[in-house]
PDB file of C-alpha atoms in Angstrom:
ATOM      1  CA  UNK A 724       0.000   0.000   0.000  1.00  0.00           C
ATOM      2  CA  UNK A 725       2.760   2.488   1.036  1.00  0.00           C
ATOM      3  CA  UNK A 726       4.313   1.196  -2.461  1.00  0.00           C
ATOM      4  CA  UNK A 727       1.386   2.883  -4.081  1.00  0.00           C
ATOM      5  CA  UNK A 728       1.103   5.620  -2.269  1.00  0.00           C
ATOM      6  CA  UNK A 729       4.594   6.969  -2.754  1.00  0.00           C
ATOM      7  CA  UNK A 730       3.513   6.457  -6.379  1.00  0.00           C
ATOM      8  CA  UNK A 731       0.765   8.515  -6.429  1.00  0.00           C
ATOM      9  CA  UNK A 732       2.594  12.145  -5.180  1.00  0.00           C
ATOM     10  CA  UNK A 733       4.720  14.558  -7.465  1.00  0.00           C
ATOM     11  CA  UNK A 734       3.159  17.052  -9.970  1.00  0.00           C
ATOM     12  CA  UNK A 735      -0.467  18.990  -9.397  1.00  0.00           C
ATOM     13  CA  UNK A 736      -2.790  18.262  -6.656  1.00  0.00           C
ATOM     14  CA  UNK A 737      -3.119  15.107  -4.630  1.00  0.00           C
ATOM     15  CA  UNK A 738      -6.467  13.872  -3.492  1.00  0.00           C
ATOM     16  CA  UNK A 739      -6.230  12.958  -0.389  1.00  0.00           C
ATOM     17  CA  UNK A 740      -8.520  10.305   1.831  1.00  0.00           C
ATOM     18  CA  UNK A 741      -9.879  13.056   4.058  1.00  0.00           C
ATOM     19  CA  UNK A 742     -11.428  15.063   0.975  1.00  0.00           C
ATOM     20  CA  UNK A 743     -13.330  11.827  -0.608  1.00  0.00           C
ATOM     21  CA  UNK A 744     -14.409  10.884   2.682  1.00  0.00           C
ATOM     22  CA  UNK A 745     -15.202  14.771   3.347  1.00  0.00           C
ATOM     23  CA  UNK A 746     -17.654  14.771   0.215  1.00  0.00           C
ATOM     24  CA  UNK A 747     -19.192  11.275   0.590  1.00  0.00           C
ATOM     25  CA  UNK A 748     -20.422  12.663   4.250  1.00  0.00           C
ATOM     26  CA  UNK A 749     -21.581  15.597   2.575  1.00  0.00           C
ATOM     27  CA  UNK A 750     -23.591  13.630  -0.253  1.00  0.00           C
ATOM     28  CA  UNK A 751     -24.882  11.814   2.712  1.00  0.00           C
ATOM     29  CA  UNK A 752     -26.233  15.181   4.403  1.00  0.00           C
ATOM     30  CA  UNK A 753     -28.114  15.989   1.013  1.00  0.00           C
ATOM     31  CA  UNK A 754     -29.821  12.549   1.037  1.00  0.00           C
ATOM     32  CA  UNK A 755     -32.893  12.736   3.192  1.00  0.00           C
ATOM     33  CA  UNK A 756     -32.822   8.737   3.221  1.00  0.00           C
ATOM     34  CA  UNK A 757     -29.742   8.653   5.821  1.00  0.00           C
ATOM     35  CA  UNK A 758     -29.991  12.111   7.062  1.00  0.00           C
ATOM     36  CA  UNK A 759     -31.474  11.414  10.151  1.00  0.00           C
ATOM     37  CA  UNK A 760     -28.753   8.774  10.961  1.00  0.00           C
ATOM     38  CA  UNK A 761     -25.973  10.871  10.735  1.00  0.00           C
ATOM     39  CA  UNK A 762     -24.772   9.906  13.796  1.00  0.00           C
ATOM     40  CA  UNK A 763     -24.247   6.158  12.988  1.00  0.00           C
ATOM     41  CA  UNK A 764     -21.187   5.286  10.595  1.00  0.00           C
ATOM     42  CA  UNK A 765     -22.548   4.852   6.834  1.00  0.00           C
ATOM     43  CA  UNK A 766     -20.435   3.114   4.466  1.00  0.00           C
ATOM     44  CA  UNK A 767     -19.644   4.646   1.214  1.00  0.00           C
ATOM     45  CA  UNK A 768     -21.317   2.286  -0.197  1.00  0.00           C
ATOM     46  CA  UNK A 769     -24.840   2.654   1.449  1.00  0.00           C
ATOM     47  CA  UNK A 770     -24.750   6.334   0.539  1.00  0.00           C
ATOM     48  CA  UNK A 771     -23.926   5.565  -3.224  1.00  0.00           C
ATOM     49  CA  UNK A 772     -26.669   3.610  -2.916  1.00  0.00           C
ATOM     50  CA  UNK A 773     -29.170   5.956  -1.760  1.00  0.00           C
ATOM     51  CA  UNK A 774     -27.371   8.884  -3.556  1.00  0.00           C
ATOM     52  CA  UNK A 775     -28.586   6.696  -6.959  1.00  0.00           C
ATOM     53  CA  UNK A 776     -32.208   6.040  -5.553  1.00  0.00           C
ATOM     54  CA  UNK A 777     -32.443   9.694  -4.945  1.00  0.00           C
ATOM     55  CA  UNK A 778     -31.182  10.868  -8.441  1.00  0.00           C
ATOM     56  CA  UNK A 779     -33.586   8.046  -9.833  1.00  0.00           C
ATOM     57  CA  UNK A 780     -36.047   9.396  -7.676  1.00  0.00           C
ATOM     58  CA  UNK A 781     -35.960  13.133  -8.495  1.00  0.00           C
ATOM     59  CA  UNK A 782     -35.525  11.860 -12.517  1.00  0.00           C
ATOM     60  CA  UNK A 783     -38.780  10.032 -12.041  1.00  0.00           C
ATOM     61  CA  UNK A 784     -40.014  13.163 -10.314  1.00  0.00           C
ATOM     62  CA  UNK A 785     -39.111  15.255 -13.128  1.00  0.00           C
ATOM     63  CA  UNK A 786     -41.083  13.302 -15.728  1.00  0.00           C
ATOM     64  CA  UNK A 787     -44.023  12.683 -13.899  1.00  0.00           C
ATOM     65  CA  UNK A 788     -44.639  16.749 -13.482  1.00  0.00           C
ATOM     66  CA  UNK A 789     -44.100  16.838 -17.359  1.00  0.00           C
ATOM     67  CA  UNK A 790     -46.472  14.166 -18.309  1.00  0.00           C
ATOM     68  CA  UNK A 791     -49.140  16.475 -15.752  1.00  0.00           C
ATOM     69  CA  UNK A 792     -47.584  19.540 -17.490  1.00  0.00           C
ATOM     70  CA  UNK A 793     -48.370  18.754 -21.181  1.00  0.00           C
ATOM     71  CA  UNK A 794     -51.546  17.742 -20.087  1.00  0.00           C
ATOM     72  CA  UNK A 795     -52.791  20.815 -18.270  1.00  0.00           C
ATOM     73  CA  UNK A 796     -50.387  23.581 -20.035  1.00  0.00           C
ATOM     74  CA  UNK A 797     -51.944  21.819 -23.852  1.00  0.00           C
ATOM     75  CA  UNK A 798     -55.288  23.980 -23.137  1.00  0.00           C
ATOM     76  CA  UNK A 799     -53.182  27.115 -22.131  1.00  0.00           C
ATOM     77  CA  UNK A 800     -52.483  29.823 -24.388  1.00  0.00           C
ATOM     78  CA  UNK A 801     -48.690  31.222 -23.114  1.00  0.00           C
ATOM     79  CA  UNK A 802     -49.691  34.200 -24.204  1.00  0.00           C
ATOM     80  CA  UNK A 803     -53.176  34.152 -22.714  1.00  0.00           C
ATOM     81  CA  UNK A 804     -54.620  35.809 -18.891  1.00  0.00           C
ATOM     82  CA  UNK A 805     -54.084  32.285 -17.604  1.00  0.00           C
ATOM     83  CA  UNK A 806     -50.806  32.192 -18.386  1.00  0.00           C
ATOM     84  CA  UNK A 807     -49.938  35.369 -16.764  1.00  0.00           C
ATOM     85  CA  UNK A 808     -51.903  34.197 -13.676  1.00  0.00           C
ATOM     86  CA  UNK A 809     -49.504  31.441 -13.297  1.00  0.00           C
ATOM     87  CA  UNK A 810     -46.518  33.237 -13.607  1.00  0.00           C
ATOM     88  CA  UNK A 811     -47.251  35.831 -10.803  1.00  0.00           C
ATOM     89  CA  UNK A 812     -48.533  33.031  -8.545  1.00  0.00           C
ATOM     90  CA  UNK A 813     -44.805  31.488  -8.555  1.00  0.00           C
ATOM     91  CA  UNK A 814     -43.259  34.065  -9.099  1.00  0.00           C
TER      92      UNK A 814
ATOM     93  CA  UNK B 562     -41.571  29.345   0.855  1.00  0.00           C
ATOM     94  CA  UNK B 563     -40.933  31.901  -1.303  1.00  0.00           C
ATOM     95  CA  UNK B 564     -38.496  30.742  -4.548  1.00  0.00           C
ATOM     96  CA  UNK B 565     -35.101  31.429  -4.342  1.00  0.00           C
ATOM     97  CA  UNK B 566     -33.610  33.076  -6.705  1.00  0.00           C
ATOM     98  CA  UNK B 567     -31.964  30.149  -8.814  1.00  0.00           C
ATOM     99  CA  UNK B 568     -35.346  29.011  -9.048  1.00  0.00           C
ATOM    100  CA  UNK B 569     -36.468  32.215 -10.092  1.00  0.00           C
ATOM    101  CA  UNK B 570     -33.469  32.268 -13.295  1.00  0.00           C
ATOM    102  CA  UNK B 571     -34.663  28.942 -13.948  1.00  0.00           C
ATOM    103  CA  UNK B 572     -38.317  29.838 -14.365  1.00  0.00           C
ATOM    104  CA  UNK B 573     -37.824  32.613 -16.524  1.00  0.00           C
ATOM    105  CA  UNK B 574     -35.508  30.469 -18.996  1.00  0.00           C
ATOM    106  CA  UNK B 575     -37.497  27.459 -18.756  1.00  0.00           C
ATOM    107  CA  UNK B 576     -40.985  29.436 -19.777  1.00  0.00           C
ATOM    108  CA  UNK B 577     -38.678  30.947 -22.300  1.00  0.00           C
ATOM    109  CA  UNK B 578     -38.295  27.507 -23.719  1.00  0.00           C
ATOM    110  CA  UNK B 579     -41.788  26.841 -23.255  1.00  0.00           C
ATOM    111  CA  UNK B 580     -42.345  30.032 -25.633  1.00  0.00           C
ATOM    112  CA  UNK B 581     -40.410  29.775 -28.441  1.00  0.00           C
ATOM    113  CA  UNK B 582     -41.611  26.115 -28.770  1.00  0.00           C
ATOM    114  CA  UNK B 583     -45.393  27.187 -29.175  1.00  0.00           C
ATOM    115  CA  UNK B 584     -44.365  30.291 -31.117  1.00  0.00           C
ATOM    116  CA  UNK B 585     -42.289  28.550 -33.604  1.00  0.00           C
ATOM    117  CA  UNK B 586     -45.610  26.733 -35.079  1.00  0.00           C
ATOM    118  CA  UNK B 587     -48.178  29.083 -34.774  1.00  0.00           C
ATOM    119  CA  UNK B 588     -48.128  30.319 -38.030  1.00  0.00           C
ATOM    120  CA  UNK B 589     -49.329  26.555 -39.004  1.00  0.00           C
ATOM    121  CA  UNK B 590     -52.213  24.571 -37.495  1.00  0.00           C
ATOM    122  CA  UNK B 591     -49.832  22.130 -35.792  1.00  0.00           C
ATOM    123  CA  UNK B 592     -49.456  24.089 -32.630  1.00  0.00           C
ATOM    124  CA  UNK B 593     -52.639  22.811 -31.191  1.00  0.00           C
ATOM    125  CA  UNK B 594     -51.960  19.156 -32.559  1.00  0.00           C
ATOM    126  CA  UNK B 595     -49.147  18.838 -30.946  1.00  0.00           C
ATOM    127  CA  UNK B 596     -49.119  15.266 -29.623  1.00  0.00           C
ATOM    128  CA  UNK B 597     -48.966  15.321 -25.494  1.00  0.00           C
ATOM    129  CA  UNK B 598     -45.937  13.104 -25.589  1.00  0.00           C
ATOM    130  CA  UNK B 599     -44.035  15.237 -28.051  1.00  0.00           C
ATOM    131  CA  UNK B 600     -45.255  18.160 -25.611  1.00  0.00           C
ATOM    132  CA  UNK B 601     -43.971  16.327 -22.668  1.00  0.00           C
ATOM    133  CA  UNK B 602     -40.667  15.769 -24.142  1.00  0.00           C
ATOM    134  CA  UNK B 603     -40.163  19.147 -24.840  1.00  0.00           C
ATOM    135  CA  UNK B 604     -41.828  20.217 -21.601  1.00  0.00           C
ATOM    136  CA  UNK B 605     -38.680  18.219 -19.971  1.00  0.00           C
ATOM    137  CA  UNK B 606     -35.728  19.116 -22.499  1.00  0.00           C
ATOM    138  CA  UNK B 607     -36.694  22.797 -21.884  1.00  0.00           C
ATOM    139  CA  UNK B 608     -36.702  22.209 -18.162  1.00  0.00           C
ATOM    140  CA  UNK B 609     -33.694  20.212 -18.464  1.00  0.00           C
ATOM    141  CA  UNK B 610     -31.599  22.865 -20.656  1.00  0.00           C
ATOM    142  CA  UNK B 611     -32.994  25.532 -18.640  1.00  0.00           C
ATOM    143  CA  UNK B 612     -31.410  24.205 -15.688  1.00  0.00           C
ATOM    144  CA  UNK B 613     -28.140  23.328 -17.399  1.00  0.00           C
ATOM    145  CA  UNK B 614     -27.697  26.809 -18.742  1.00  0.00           C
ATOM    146  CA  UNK B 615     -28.117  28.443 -15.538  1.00  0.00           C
ATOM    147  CA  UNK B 616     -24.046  27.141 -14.692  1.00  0.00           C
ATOM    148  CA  UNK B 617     -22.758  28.785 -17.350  1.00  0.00           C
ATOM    149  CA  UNK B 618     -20.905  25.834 -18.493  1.00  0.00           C
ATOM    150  CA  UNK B 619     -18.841  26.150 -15.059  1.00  0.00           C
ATOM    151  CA  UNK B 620     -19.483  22.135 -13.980  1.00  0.00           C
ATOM    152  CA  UNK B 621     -19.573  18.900 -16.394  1.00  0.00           C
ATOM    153  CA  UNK B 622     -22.880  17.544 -15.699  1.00  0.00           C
ATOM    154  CA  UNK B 623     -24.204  20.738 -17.195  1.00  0.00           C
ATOM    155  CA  UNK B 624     -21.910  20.715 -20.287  1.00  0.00           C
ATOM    156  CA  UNK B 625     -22.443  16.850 -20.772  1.00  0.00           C
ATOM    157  CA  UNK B 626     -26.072  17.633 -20.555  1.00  0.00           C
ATOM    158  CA  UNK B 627     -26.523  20.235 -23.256  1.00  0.00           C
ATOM    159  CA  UNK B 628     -24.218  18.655 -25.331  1.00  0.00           C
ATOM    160  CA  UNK B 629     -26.517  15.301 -25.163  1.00  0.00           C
ATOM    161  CA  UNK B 630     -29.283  17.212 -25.685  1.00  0.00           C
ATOM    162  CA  UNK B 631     -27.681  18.735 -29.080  1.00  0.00           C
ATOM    163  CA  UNK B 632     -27.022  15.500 -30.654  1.00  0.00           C
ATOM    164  CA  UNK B 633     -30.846  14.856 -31.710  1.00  0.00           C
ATOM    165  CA  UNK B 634     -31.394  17.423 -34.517  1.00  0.00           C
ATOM    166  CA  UNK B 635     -34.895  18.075 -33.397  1.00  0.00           C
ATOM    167  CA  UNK B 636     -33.827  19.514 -30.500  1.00  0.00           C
ATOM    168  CA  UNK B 637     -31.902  22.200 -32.458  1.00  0.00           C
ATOM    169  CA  UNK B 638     -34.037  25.289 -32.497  1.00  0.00           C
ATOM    170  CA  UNK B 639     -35.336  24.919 -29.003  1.00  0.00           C
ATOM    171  CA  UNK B 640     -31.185  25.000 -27.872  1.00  0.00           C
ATOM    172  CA  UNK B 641     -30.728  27.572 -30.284  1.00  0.00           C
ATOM    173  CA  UNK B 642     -33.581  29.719 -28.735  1.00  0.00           C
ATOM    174  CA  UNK B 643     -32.836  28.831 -25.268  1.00  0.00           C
ATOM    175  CA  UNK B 644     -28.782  29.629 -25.758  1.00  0.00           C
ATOM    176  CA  UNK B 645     -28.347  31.599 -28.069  1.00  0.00           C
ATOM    177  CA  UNK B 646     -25.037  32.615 -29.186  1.00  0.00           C
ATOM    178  CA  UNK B 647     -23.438  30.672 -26.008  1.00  0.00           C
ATOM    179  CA  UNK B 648     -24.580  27.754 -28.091  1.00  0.00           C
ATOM    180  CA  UNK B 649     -21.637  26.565 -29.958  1.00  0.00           C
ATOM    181  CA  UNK B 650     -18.791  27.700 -27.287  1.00  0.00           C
ATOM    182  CA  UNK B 651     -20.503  25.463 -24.681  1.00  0.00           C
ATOM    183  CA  UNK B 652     -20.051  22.059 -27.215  1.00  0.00           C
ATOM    184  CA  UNK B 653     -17.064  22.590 -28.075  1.00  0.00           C
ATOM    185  CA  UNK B 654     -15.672  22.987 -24.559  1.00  0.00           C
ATOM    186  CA  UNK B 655     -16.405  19.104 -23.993  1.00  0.00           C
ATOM    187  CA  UNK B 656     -13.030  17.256 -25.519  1.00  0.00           C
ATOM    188  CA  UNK B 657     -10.384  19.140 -23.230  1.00  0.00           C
ATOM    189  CA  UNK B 658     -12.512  18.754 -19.787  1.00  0.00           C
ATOM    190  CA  UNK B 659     -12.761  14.855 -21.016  1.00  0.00           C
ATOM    191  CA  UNK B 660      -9.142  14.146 -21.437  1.00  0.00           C
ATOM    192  CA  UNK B 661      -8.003  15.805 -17.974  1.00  0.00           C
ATOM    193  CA  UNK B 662     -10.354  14.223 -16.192  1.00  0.00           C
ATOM    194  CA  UNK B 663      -9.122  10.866 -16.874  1.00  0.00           C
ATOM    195  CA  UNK B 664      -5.847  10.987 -16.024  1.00  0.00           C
ATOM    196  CA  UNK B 665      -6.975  11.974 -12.570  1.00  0.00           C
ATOM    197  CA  UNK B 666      -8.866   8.816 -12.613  1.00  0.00           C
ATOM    198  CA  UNK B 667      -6.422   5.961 -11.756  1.00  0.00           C
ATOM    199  CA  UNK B 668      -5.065   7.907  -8.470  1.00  0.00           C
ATOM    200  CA  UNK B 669      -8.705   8.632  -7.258  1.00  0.00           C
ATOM    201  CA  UNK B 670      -9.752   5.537  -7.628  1.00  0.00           C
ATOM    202  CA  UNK B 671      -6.967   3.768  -5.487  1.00  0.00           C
ATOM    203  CA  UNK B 672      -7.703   6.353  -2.957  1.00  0.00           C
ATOM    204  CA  UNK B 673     -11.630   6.036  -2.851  1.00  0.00           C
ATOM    205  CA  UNK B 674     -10.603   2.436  -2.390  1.00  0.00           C
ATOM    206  CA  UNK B 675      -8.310   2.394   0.594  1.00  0.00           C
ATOM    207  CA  UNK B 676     -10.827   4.864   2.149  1.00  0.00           C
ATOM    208  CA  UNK B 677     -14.112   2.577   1.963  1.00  0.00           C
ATOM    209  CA  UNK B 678     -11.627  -0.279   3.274  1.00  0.00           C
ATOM    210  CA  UNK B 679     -11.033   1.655   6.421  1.00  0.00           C
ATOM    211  CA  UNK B 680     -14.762   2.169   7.507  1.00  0.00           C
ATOM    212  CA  UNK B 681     -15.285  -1.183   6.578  1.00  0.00           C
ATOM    213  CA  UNK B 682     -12.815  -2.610   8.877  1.00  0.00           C
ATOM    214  CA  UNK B 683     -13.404  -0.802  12.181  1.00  0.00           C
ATOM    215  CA  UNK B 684     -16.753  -3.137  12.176  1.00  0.00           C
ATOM    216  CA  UNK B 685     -15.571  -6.945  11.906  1.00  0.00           C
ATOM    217  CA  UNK B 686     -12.946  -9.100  13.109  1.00  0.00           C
ATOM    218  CA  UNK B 687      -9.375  -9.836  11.507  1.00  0.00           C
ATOM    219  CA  UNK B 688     -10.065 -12.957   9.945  1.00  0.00           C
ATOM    220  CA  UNK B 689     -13.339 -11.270   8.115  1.00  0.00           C
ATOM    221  CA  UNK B 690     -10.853  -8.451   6.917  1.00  0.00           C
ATOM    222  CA  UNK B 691      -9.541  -9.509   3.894  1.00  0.00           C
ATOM    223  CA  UNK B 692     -13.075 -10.609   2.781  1.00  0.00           C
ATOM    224  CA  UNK B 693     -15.599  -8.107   3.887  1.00  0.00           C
ATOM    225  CA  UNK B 694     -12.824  -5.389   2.607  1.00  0.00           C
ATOM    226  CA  UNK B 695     -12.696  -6.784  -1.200  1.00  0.00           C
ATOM    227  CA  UNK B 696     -17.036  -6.841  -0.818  1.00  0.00           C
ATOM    228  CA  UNK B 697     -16.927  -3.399   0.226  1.00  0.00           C
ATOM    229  CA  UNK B 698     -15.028  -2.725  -2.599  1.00  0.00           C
ATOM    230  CA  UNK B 699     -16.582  -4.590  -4.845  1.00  0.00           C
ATOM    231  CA  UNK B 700     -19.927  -3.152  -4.048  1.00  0.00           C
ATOM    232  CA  UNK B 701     -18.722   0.607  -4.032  1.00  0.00           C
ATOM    233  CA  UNK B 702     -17.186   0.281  -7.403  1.00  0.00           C
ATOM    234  CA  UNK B 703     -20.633  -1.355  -8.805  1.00  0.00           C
ATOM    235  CA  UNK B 704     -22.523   1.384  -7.118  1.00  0.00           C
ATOM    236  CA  UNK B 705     -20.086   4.154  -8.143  1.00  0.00           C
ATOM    237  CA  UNK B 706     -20.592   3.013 -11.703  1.00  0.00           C
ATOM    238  CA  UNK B 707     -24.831   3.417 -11.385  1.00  0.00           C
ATOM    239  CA  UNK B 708     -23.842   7.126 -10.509  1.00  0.00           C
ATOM    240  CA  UNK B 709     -21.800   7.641 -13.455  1.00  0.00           C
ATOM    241  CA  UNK B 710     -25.017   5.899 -15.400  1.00  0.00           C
ATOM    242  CA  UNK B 711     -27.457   8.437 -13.586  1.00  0.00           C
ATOM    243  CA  UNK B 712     -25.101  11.891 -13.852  1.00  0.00           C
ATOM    244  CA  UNK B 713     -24.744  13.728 -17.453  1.00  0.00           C
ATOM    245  CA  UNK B 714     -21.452  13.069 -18.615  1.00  0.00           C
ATOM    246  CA  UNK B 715     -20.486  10.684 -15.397  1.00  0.00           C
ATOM    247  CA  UNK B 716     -18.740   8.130 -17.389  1.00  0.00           C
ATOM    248  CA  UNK B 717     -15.608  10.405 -18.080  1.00  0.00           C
ATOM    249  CA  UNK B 718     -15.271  11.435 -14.693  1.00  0.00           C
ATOM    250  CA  UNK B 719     -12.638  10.387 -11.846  1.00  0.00           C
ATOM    251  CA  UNK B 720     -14.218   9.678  -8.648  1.00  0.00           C
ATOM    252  CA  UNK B 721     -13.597  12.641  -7.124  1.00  0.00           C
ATOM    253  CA  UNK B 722     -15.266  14.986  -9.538  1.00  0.00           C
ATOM    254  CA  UNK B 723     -17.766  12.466  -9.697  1.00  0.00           C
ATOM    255  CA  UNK B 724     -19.123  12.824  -6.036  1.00  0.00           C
ATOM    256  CA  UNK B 725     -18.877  16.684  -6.503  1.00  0.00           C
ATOM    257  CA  UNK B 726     -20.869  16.926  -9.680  1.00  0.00           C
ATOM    258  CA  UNK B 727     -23.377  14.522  -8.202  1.00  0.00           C
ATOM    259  CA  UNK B 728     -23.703  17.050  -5.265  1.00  0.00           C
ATOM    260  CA  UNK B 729     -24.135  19.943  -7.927  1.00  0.00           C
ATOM    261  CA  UNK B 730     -26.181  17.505  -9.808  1.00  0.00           C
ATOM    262  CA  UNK B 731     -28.796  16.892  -6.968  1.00  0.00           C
ATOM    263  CA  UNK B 732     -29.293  20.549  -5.865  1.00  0.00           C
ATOM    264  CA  UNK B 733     -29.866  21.544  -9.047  1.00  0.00           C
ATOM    265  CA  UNK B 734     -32.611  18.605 -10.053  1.00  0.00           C
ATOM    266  CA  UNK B 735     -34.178  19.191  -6.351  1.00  0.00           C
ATOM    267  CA  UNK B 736     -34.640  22.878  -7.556  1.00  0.00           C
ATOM    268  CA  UNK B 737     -35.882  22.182 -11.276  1.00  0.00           C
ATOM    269  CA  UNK B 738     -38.283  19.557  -9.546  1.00  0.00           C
ATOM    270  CA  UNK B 739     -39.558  22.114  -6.643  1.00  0.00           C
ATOM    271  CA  UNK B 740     -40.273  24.645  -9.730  1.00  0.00           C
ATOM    272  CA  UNK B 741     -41.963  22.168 -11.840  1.00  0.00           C
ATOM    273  CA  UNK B 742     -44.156  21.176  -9.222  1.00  0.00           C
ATOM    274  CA  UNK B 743     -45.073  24.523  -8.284  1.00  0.00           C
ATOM    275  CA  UNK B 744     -46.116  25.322 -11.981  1.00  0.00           C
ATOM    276  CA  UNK B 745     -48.210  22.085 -12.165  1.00  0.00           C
ATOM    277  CA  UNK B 746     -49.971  22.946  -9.308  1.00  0.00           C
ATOM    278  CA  UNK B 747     -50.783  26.206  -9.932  1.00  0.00           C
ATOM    279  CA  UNK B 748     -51.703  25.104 -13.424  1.00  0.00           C
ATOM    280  CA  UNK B 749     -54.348  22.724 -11.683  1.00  0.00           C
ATOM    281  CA  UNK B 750     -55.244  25.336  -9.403  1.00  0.00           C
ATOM    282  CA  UNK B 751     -56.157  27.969 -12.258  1.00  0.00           C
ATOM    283  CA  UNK B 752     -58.071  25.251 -14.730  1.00  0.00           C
ATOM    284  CA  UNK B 753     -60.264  24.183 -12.225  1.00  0.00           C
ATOM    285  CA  UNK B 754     -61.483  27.875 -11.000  1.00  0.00           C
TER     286      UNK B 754
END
């Protein structure tokens, strides 16, 4: 292991253990699956895990609201009252 | 909660999308015959590119994204109305990003490796070490290859950038989805009143 390491240094940036390890905890802070157990050890590999479900999740998500959007936004007129109605009440 | 003001940008480029796309056929009757699916698809490409554009071209999954999207020819005018001039200089920024990425790829990967082992072996006994530590690996590098499947442009990325664009990645679909949602409801809202 040491072999490799000593391999590994000279020219640019290293990565080193602590910043992977810094940004798999933070991945596991975004996911609302282990969130709450941030206080038990999660392995790397349970947050890749349910860092994919989430992505698949929010993908899902995504075309699910366009499916509902084609349908209601196909009898809407962009340039029509409605239209205008919509955009103030999100915006 | 009131939007924030990425989800505001993305709004305004996303109906902008939205626009040109019903604009574009009005002179002909095939604005209103516009199949739902076809509608849907560019209901989510808009939404998608919207999003993308908002980062300026300043992280991968964006880049990889649009440049996806540019591939199919029918999505050419809605890109070209959505990006404009930016258009061309964000695809052809793809090729140099790709080939630094992977050298970085062989170190990060060791290092991703030895760092999973070490969780892994606080947890079981000496004998189980060698084992459980070559499943942990085996299972992060299978599940670390899903990611690359689910992020734009994940496939030619080292490990490292990987898990940042995925972070990036994941704020920025949370936001597109809150925005989405909001519209559809409000949408409901208005055609039942």
């Amino acid at each position: 292991m040491s072999g490799r390491r000593s391999r590994q240094s000279g020219g640019g940036s290293r990565i080193s253990d602590d910043q992977i390890i810094d940004l798999v905890s933070k991945l596991q802070q975004l996911i609302p699956e282990i969130r709450s157990r941030r206080s038990e050890k999660v392995s790397a590999s349970k947050v890749l895990q349910e860092t994919c479900n989430y992505i698949r999740n929010l993908h899902r998500e995504v075309d699910d609201l366009s499916e509902r959007l084609s349908q209601l936004l196909a009898t809407i007129d962009t340039d029509s009252p409605e239209a205008a109605i919509i955009r103030s009440l999100i915006m | 909660m009131p939007p924030s003001s990425i989800e505001k940008a993305f709004l305004k480029k996303w109906l902008k999308g939205l626009q040109a796309l019903s604009s574009s056929s009005s002179s002909s009757t095939s604005k209103k015959e516009m199949s739902i699916f076809e509608r849907k698809k560019a209901i989510k490409l808009s939404a998608d590119v919207a999003m993308a554009s908002l980062k300026n071209g300043t992280t991968s999954w964006s880049r990889a994204l649009i440049q996806n999207a540019s591939k199919d020819d029918n999505n050419r005018t809605l890109l070209k109305n959505m990006l404009g001039s930016q258009c061309d200089e964000k695809l052809s920024r793809g090729p140099t990003t790709t080939s630094m990425m992977c050298s970085m790829r062989v170190r990060s990967k060791r290092v991703l490796r030895r760092s999973c082992r070490w969780r892994r072996v606080r947890k079981i006994t000496k004998d189980q070490r060698v084992h459980a530590g070559s499943m942990a690996k085996r299972l992060v590098k299978k599940r670390t290859q899903v990611l690359r499947s689910l992020v734009p442009g994940g496939e030619y990325m080292d490990e490292y950038s990987l898990f940042e664009e995925t972070l990036d990645y994941i704020m920025s679909l949370r936001a597109q989805v809150d925005v989405m949602r909001r519209l559809a409801n409000a949408s409901e809202f208005s055609s039942k009143s």
